[in-house]
PDB file of C-alpha atoms in Angstrom:
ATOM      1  CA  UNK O   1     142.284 -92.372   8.220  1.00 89.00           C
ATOM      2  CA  UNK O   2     145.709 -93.464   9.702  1.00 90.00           C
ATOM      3  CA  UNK O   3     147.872 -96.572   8.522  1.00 92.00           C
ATOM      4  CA  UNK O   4     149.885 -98.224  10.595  1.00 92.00           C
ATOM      5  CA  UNK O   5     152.098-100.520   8.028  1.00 88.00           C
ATOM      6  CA  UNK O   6     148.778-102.015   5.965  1.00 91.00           C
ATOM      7  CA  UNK O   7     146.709-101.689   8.940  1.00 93.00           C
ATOM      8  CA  UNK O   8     143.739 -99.156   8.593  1.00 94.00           C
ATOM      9  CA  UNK O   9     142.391 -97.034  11.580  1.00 95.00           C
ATOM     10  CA  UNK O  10     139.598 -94.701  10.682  1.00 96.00           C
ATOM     11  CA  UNK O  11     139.796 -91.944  13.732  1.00 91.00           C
ATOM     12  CA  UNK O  12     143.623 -91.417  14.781  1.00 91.00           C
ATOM     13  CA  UNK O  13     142.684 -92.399  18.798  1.00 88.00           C
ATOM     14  CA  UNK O  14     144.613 -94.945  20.788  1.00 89.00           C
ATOM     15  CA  UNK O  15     142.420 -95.401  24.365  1.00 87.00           C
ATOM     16  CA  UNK O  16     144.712 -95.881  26.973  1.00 85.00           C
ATOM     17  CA  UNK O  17     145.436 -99.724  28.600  1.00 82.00           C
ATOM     18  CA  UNK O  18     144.664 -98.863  31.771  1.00 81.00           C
ATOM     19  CA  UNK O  19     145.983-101.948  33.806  1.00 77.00           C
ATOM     20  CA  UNK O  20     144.134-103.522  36.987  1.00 78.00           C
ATOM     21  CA  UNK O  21     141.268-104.818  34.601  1.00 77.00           C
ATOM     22  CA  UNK O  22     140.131-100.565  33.904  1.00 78.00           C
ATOM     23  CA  UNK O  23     140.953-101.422  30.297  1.00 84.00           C
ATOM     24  CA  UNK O  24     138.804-104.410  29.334  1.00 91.00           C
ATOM     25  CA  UNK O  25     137.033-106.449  26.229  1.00 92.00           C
ATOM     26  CA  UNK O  26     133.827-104.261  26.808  1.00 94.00           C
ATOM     27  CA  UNK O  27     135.244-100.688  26.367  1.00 95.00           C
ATOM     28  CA  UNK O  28     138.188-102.061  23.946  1.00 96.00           C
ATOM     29  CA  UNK O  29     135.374-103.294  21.686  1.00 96.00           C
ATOM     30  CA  UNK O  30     133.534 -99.882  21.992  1.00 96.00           C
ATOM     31  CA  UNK O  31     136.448 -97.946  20.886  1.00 96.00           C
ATOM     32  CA  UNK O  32     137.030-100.207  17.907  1.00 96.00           C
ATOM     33  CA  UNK O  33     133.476 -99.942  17.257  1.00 96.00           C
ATOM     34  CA  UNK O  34     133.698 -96.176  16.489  1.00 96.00           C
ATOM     35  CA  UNK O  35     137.342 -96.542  14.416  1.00 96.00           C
ATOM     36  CA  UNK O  36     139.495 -95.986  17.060  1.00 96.00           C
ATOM     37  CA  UNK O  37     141.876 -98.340  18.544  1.00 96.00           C
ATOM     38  CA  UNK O  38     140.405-100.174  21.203  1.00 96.00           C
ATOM     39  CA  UNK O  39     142.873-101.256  24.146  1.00 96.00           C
ATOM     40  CA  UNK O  40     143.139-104.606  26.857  1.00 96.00           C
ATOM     41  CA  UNK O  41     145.432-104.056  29.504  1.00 95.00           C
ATOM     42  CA  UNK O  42     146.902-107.712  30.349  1.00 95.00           C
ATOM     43  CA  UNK O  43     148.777-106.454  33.214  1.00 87.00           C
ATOM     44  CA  UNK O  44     148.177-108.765  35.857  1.00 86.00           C
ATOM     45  CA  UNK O  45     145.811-111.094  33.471  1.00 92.00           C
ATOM     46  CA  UNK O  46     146.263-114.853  33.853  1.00 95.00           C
ATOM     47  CA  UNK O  47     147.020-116.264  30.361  1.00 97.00           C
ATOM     48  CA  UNK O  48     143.931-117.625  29.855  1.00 96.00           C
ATOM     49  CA  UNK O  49     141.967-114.161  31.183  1.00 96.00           C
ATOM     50  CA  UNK O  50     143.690-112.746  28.393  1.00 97.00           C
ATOM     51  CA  UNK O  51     142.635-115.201  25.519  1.00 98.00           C
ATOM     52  CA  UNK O  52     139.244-114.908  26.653  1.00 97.00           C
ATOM     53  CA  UNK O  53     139.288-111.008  26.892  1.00 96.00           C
ATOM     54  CA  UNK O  54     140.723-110.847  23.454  1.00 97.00           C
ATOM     55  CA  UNK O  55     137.883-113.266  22.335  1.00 98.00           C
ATOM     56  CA  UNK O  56     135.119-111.425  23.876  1.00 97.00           C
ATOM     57  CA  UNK O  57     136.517-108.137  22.377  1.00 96.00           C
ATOM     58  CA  UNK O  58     136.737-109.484  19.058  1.00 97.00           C
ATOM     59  CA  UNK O  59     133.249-111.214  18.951  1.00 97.00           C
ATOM     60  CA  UNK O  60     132.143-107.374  19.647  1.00 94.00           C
ATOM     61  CA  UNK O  61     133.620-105.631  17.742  1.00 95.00           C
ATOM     62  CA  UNK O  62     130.811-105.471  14.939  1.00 93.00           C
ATOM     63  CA  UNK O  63     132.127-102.523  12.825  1.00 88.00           C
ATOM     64  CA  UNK O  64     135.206-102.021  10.261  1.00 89.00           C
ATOM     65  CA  UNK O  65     137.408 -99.086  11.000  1.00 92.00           C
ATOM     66  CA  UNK O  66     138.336 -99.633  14.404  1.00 95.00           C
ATOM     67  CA  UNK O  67     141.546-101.964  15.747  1.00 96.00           C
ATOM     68  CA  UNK O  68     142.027-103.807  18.962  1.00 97.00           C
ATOM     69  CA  UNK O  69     145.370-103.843  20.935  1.00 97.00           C
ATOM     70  CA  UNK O  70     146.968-105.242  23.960  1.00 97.00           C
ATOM     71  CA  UNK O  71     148.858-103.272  26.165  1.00 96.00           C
ATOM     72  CA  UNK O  72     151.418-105.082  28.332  1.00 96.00           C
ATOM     73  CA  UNK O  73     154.057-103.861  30.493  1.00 93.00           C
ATOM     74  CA  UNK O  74     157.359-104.927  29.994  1.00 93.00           C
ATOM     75  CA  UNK O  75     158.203-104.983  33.615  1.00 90.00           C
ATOM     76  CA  UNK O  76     155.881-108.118  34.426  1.00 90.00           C
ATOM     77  CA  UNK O  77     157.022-111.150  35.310  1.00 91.00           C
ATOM     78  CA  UNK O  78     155.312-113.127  32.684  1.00 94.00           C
ATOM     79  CA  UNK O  79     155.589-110.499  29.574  1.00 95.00           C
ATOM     80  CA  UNK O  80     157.010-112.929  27.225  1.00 96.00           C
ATOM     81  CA  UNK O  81     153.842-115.051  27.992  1.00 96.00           C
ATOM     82  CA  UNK O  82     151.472-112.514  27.702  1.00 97.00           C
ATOM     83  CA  UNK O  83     153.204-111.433  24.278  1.00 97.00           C
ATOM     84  CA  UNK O  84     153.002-114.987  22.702  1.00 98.00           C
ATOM     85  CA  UNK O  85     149.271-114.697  23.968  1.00 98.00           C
ATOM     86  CA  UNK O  86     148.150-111.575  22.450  1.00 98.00           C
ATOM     87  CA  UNK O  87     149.915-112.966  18.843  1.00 98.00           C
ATOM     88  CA  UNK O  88     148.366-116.319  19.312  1.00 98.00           C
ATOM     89  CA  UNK O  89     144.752-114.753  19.354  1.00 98.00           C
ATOM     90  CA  UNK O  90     145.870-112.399  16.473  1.00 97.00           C
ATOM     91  CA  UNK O  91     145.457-108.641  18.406  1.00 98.00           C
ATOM     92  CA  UNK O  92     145.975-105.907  15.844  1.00 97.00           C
ATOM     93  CA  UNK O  93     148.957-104.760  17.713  1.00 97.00           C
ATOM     94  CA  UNK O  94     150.464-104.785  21.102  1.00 98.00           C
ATOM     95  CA  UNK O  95     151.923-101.631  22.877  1.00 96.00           C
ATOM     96  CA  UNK O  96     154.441-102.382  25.471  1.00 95.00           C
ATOM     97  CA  UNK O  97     155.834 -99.757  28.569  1.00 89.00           C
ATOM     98  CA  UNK O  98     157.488 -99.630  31.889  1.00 88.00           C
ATOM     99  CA  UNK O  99     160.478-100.929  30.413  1.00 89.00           C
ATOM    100  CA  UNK O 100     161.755-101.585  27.082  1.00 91.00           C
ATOM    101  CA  UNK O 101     162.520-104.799  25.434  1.00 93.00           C
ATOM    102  CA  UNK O 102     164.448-105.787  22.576  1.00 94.00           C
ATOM    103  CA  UNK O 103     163.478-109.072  22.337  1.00 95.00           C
ATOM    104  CA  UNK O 104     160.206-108.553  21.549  1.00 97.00           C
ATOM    105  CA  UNK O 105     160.790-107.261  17.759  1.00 97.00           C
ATOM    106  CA  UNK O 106     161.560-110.670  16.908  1.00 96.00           C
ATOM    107  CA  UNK O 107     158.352-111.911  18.869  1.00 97.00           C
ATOM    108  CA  UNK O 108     156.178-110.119  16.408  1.00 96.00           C
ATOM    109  CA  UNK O 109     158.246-110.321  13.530  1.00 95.00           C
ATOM    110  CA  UNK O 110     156.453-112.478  10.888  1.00 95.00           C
ATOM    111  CA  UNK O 111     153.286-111.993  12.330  1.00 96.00           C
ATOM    112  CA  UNK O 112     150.653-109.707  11.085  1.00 96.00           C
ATOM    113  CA  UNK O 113     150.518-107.917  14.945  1.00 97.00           C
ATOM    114  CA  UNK O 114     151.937-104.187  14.792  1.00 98.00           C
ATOM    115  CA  UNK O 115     154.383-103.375  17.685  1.00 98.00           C
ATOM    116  CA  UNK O 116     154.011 -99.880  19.265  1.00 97.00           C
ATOM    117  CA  UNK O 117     156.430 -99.359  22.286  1.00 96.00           C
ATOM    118  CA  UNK O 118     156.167 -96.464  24.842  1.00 93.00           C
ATOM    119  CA  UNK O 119     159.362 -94.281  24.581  1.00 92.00           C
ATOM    120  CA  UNK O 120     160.533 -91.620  26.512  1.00 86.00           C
ATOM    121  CA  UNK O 121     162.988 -90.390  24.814  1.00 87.00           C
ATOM    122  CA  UNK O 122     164.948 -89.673  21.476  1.00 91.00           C
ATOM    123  CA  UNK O 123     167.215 -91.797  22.070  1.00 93.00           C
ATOM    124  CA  UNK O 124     164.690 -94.554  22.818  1.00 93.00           C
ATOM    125  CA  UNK O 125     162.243 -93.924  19.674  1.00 95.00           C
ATOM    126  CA  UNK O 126     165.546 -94.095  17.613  1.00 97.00           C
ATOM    127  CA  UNK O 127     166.343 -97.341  18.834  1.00 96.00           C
ATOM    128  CA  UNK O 128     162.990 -98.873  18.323  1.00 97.00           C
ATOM    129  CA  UNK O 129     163.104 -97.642  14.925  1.00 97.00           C
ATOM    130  CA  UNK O 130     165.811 -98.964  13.941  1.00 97.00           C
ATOM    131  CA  UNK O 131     164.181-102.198  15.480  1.00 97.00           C
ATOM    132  CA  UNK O 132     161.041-102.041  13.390  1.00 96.00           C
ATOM    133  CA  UNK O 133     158.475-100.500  15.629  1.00 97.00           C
ATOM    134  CA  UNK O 134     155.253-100.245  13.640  1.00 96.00           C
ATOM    135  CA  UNK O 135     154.696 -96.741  15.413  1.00 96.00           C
ATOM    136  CA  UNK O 136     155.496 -95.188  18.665  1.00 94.00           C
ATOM    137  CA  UNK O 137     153.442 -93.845  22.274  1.00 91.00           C
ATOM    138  CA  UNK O 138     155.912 -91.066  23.002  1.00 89.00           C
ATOM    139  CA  UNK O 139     155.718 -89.864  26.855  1.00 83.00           C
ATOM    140  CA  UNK O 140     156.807 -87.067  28.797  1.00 74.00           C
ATOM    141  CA  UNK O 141     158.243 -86.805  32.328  1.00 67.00           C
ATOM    142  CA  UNK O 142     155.029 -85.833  33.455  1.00 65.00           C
ATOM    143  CA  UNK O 143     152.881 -88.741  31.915  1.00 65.00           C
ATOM    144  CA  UNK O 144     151.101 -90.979  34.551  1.00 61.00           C
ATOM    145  CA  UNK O 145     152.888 -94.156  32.934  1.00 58.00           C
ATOM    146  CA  UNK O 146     155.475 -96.129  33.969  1.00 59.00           C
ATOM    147  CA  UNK O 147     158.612 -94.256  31.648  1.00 55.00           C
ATOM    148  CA  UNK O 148     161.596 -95.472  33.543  1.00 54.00           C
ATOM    149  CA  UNK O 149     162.501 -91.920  33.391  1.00 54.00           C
ATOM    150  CA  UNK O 150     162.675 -88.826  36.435  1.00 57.00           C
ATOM    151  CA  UNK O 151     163.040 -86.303  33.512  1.00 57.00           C
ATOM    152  CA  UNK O 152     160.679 -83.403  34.061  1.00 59.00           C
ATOM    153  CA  UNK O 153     158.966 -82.153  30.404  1.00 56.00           C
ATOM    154  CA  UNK O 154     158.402 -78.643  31.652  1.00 53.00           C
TER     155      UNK O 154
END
């Protein structure tokens, strides 16, 4: 079992949000389903797909153990939107890339939604640290993510 602040995962696995509607309700629910951390991506979600996504997800995910997430990249245009979203329908916790924001640790702050930003770097995970981050997606140069970075890891 991992913890992530009170929150209980049974099998330490965090699928990937793989944007452009690869990372839906269906397989999010399936990974929560066997104690993993099921994933949405909302990149380029309307609002309202999202909600409904998050809904679906939830009304399948039939077994304890498990956790479902929202990944949203901090590059789109409507972030902020998709963030109040994903709190609003009470995700488990969000993990936010391809960029890094500051603003969003007081988003989640008095909510019961973990944050877990994609870093690249020390310097990066020390900063959202110091922010609060609930936990951390830590990335190489070579990762197929958007890190903001041209550092090579080998």
């Amino acid at each position: 079992m991992v913890r992530i602040g009170d929150l209980e995962i049974d099998i330490p696995i965090i699928q990937g949000g793989m944007a452009i509607k690869a990372s839906m309700s269906r397989l999010a629910a399936a990974v929560a389903n066997e104690g993993g951390v099921g994933v949405i991506a909302a990149t380029a979600l309307p609002i309202d797909e999202l909600k409904e996504e998050i809904k679906k997800a939830k009304k399948n995910i039939i077994n304890k153990g498990g956790a479902l997430g929202v990944n949203i990249m901090v590059a789109a245009s409507n972030f902020a939107d998709l963030v109040k979203a994903s709190i609003e329908e009470k995700v488990d916790m969000i993990i936010c890339g391809a960029g890094f924001s500051r603003d969003v640790f007081d988003m989640v702050k008095n909510t019961e939604t973990k944050l877990v930003p994609i870093v690249s770097s020390l310097k990066l995970a020390k900063i959202a640290e110091k922010l609060g981050a609930d936990a951390l997606v830590v990335e190489g140069g070579n990762a197929g993510g958007h890190l903001g970075t041209d550092l090579d890891s080998w």
